[in-house]
Amino acid sequence: MNNTEKKPKSVLKIMAPILIIAVIVGIFILKGSLEKPITADTGDLALEATAIDLEQLKSYGLPIVIDFGADSCIPCKEMAPVLKKLNKDMQGKAVVKFVDVWKNKNAAADFPVQVIPTQFFFDKDGNPFVPKDAEAMQMMLYSTKDTNKHVYTAHQGGMTEEQLRAVLKEMGVE
């Protein structure tokens, strides 16, 4: 009788740790599948966009560069490889977006786009970037008329990779 009583206890001693380990492994697997990795394949972080959901982009907690241009404008064409490279290089460090305003006419409706290309910059907290020397960077700071609240920082015209990297560096991107 002693032998039969010992078998369930020894099986329980073996199964309990195995069950605990299985539960822990299951939790890690489930947690990993629920987290959305920040990659270039993620729709929000792909370079080209048809519309801008600024609140969604701000939720990543990364500096943001949005370029409004067109596939057929000459300065925009010159910037295209630069934007593509920066989008790839800055994954997980900054959000770099391009919107073709000729193909997506309403995409820039919430932004004061007067010419193309025009770039808008937001810091990691989602606020309009405040450059140390806006004039030297050829930046325009837009404010509301009634409250004078700073709402946009923009650059009109093409930018080189070096210029964009300098802005990103000033925004804290290494």
Tab-separated table of C-alpha atoms in Angstrom:
chain	number	residue	atom	x	y	z
A	1	MET	CA	0.000	0.000	0.000
A	2	ASN	CA	2.894	2.324	0.689
A	3	ASN	CA	4.159	1.874	-2.880
A	4	THR	CA	0.911	3.004	-4.503
A	5	GLU	CA	0.697	6.081	-2.288
A	6	LYS	CA	4.228	7.149	-3.234
A	7	LYS	CA	3.601	6.949	-7.007
A	8	PRO	CA	1.053	9.800	-7.155
A	9	LYS	CA	3.236	11.976	-4.923
A	10	SER	CA	6.344	11.420	-7.057
A	11	VAL	CA	4.378	12.056	-10.265
A	12	LEU	CA	3.024	15.267	-8.721
A	13	LYS	CA	6.552	16.365	-7.769
A	14	ILE	CA	7.641	15.940	-11.393
A	15	MET	CA	4.532	17.359	-13.075
A	16	ALA	CA	4.175	20.514	-10.940
A	17	PRO	CA	7.487	22.110	-12.042
A	18	ILE	CA	6.866	21.063	-15.664
A	19	LEU	CA	3.417	22.649	-15.569
A	20	ILE	CA	4.797	25.864	-14.040
A	21	ILE	CA	7.512	26.080	-16.709
A	22	ALA	CA	4.935	25.459	-19.470
A	23	VAL	CA	2.730	28.280	-18.147
A	24	ILE	CA	5.687	30.695	-17.994
A	25	VAL	CA	6.780	29.804	-21.544
A	26	GLY	CA	3.176	30.218	-22.734
A	27	ILE	CA	2.974	33.688	-21.191
A	28	PHE	CA	6.201	34.790	-22.911
A	29	ILE	CA	5.021	33.438	-26.266
A	30	LEU	CA	1.640	35.153	-25.925
A	31	LYS	CA	3.226	38.429	-24.827
A	32	GLY	CA	5.633	38.360	-27.789
A	33	SER	CA	2.831	37.760	-30.281
A	34	LEU	CA	0.768	40.658	-28.917
A	35	GLU	CA	3.545	43.245	-29.155
A	36	LYS	CA	3.636	45.033	-32.500
A	37	PRO	CA	7.246	45.487	-33.584
A	38	ILE	CA	8.239	48.814	-35.107
A	39	THR	CA	9.456	47.934	-38.589
A	40	ALA	CA	9.402	49.383	-42.078
A	41	ASP	CA	6.720	46.838	-42.968
A	42	THR	CA	4.346	48.333	-40.412
A	43	GLY	CA	1.864	50.462	-42.339
A	44	ASP	CA	2.313	53.496	-40.088
A	45	LEU	CA	6.074	53.445	-40.593
A	46	ALA	CA	6.244	52.712	-44.296
A	47	LEU	CA	7.663	55.670	-46.216
A	48	GLU	CA	4.745	56.336	-48.555
A	49	ALA	CA	1.353	57.302	-47.188
A	50	THR	CA	-1.938	58.303	-48.744
A	51	ALA	CA	-3.047	60.139	-45.593
A	52	ILE	CA	-1.448	61.267	-42.344
A	53	ASP	CA	-2.864	60.225	-38.977
A	54	LEU	CA	-0.705	62.529	-36.893
A	55	GLU	CA	-2.041	61.247	-33.565
A	56	GLN	CA	-1.150	57.667	-34.542
A	57	LEU	CA	2.357	58.716	-35.607
A	58	LYS	CA	2.831	60.652	-32.353
A	59	SER	CA	1.911	57.517	-30.366
A	60	TYR	CA	5.249	55.918	-31.330
A	61	GLY	CA	7.137	58.465	-29.214
A	62	LEU	CA	9.646	59.152	-32.000
A	63	PRO	CA	10.575	62.348	-33.859
A	64	ILE	CA	8.502	62.744	-37.041
A	65	VAL	CA	9.386	64.080	-40.504
A	66	ILE	CA	6.526	64.358	-43.003
A	67	ASP	CA	7.343	65.368	-46.577
A	68	PHE	CA	4.472	66.558	-48.757
A	69	GLY	CA	5.503	66.395	-52.399
A	70	ALA	CA	4.731	64.638	-55.668
A	71	ASP	CA	6.317	61.896	-57.730
A	72	SER	CA	6.609	64.242	-60.707
A	73	CYS	CA	8.030	67.433	-59.166
A	74	ILE	CA	11.778	67.825	-59.775
A	75	PRO	CA	12.902	68.732	-56.203
A	76	CYS	CA	10.621	65.956	-54.916
A	77	LYS	CA	12.277	63.451	-57.260
A	78	GLU	CA	15.676	64.581	-55.965
A	79	MET	CA	14.528	64.032	-52.387
A	80	ALA	CA	12.960	60.602	-53.047
A	81	PRO	CA	16.132	58.493	-52.579
A	82	VAL	CA	17.087	60.548	-49.511
A	83	LEU	CA	13.689	59.969	-47.897
A	84	LYS	CA	13.825	56.272	-48.757
A	85	LYS	CA	17.277	55.938	-47.179
A	86	LEU	CA	16.311	57.917	-44.073
A	87	ASN	CA	13.115	55.904	-43.627
A	88	LYS	CA	15.186	52.717	-43.671
A	89	ASP	CA	18.066	54.056	-41.535
A	90	MET	CA	15.816	55.668	-38.924
A	91	GLN	CA	13.557	52.703	-38.145
A	92	GLY	CA	12.974	52.731	-34.392
A	93	LYS	CA	14.644	56.162	-34.109
A	94	ALA	CA	12.363	58.467	-36.136
A	95	VAL	CA	9.300	58.318	-38.373
A	96	VAL	CA	9.936	59.489	-41.956
A	97	LYS	CA	6.877	59.786	-44.220
A	98	PHE	CA	6.187	60.926	-47.797
A	99	VAL	CA	2.772	61.898	-49.161
A	100	ASP	CA	2.136	62.570	-52.846
A	101	VAL	CA	-0.300	65.491	-52.697
A	102	TRP	CA	-1.124	65.303	-56.398
A	103	LYS	CA	-2.330	61.714	-56.034
A	104	ASN	CA	-3.831	62.267	-52.560
A	105	LYS	CA	-5.325	65.732	-52.800
A	106	ASN	CA	-6.857	65.804	-49.304
A	107	ALA	CA	-3.825	64.369	-47.494
A	108	ALA	CA	-2.379	67.793	-46.699
A	109	ALA	CA	-5.708	69.407	-45.772
A	110	ASP	CA	-4.695	69.798	-42.101
A	111	PHE	CA	-1.261	71.227	-42.912
A	112	PRO	CA	-0.308	74.676	-44.269
A	113	VAL	CA	1.270	73.383	-47.485
A	114	GLN	CA	1.851	76.245	-49.936
A	115	VAL	CA	4.517	74.703	-52.184
A	116	ILE	CA	5.976	71.262	-52.718
A	117	PRO	CA	8.039	69.803	-51.351
A	118	THR	CA	7.283	70.961	-47.808
A	119	GLN	CA	8.479	69.085	-44.745
A	120	PHE	CA	6.919	69.191	-41.263
A	121	PHE	CA	8.822	68.270	-38.116
A	122	PHE	CA	7.580	67.049	-34.728
A	123	ASP	CA	9.680	66.069	-31.710
A	124	LYS	CA	9.426	62.742	-29.871
A	125	ASP	CA	6.729	64.169	-27.597
A	126	GLY	CA	4.584	65.037	-30.622
A	127	ASN	CA	5.120	68.778	-30.336
A	128	PRO	CA	6.235	70.926	-33.267
A	129	PHE	CA	10.029	70.880	-33.405
A	130	VAL	CA	11.604	74.108	-32.139
A	131	PRO	CA	14.975	74.603	-33.865
A	132	LYS	CA	17.753	76.495	-32.079
A	133	ASP	CA	18.105	78.743	-35.127
A	134	ALA	CA	15.002	78.533	-37.327
A	135	GLU	CA	16.321	81.135	-39.745
A	136	ALA	CA	19.611	79.299	-40.343
A	137	MET	CA	17.692	76.061	-40.973
A	138	GLN	CA	15.231	77.947	-43.192
A	139	MET	CA	12.349	76.769	-41.019
A	140	MET	CA	8.958	78.413	-40.723
A	141	LEU	CA	7.157	78.298	-37.379
A	142	TYR	CA	3.369	78.403	-37.647
A	143	SER	CA	1.206	79.615	-34.747
A	144	THR	CA	-2.521	80.018	-34.263
A	145	LYS	CA	-3.835	83.563	-34.682
A	146	ASP	CA	-6.008	83.570	-31.583
A	147	THR	CA	-3.711	81.943	-28.990
A	148	ASN	CA	-0.332	82.271	-30.719
A	149	LYS	CA	0.270	78.582	-29.907
A	150	HIS	CA	3.052	77.000	-31.994
A	151	VAL	CA	1.378	74.305	-34.112
A	152	TYR	CA	3.778	73.504	-36.987
A	153	THR	CA	7.425	73.753	-37.926
A	154	ALA	CA	7.967	73.490	-41.665
A	155	HIS	CA	10.619	73.782	-44.342
A	156	GLN	CA	9.617	74.684	-47.890
A	157	GLY	CA	11.644	73.297	-50.772
A	158	GLY	CA	13.977	70.377	-51.150
A	159	MET	CA	16.354	69.211	-48.429
A	160	THR	CA	19.546	67.201	-48.709
A	161	GLU	CA	20.288	64.139	-46.633
A	162	GLU	CA	22.781	66.191	-44.606
A	163	GLN	CA	20.168	68.868	-43.874
A	164	LEU	CA	17.576	66.308	-42.805
A	165	ARG	CA	20.098	64.452	-40.644
A	166	ALA	CA	21.095	67.760	-39.009
A	167	VAL	CA	17.452	68.441	-38.128
A	168	LEU	CA	16.998	64.893	-36.814
A	169	LYS	CA	20.195	65.225	-34.772
A	170	GLU	CA	18.921	68.463	-33.236
A	171	MET	CA	15.709	66.574	-32.403
A	172	GLY	CA	17.828	64.065	-30.456
A	173	VAL	CA	18.272	61.292	-33.032
A	174	GLU	CA	21.765	59.786	-33.115
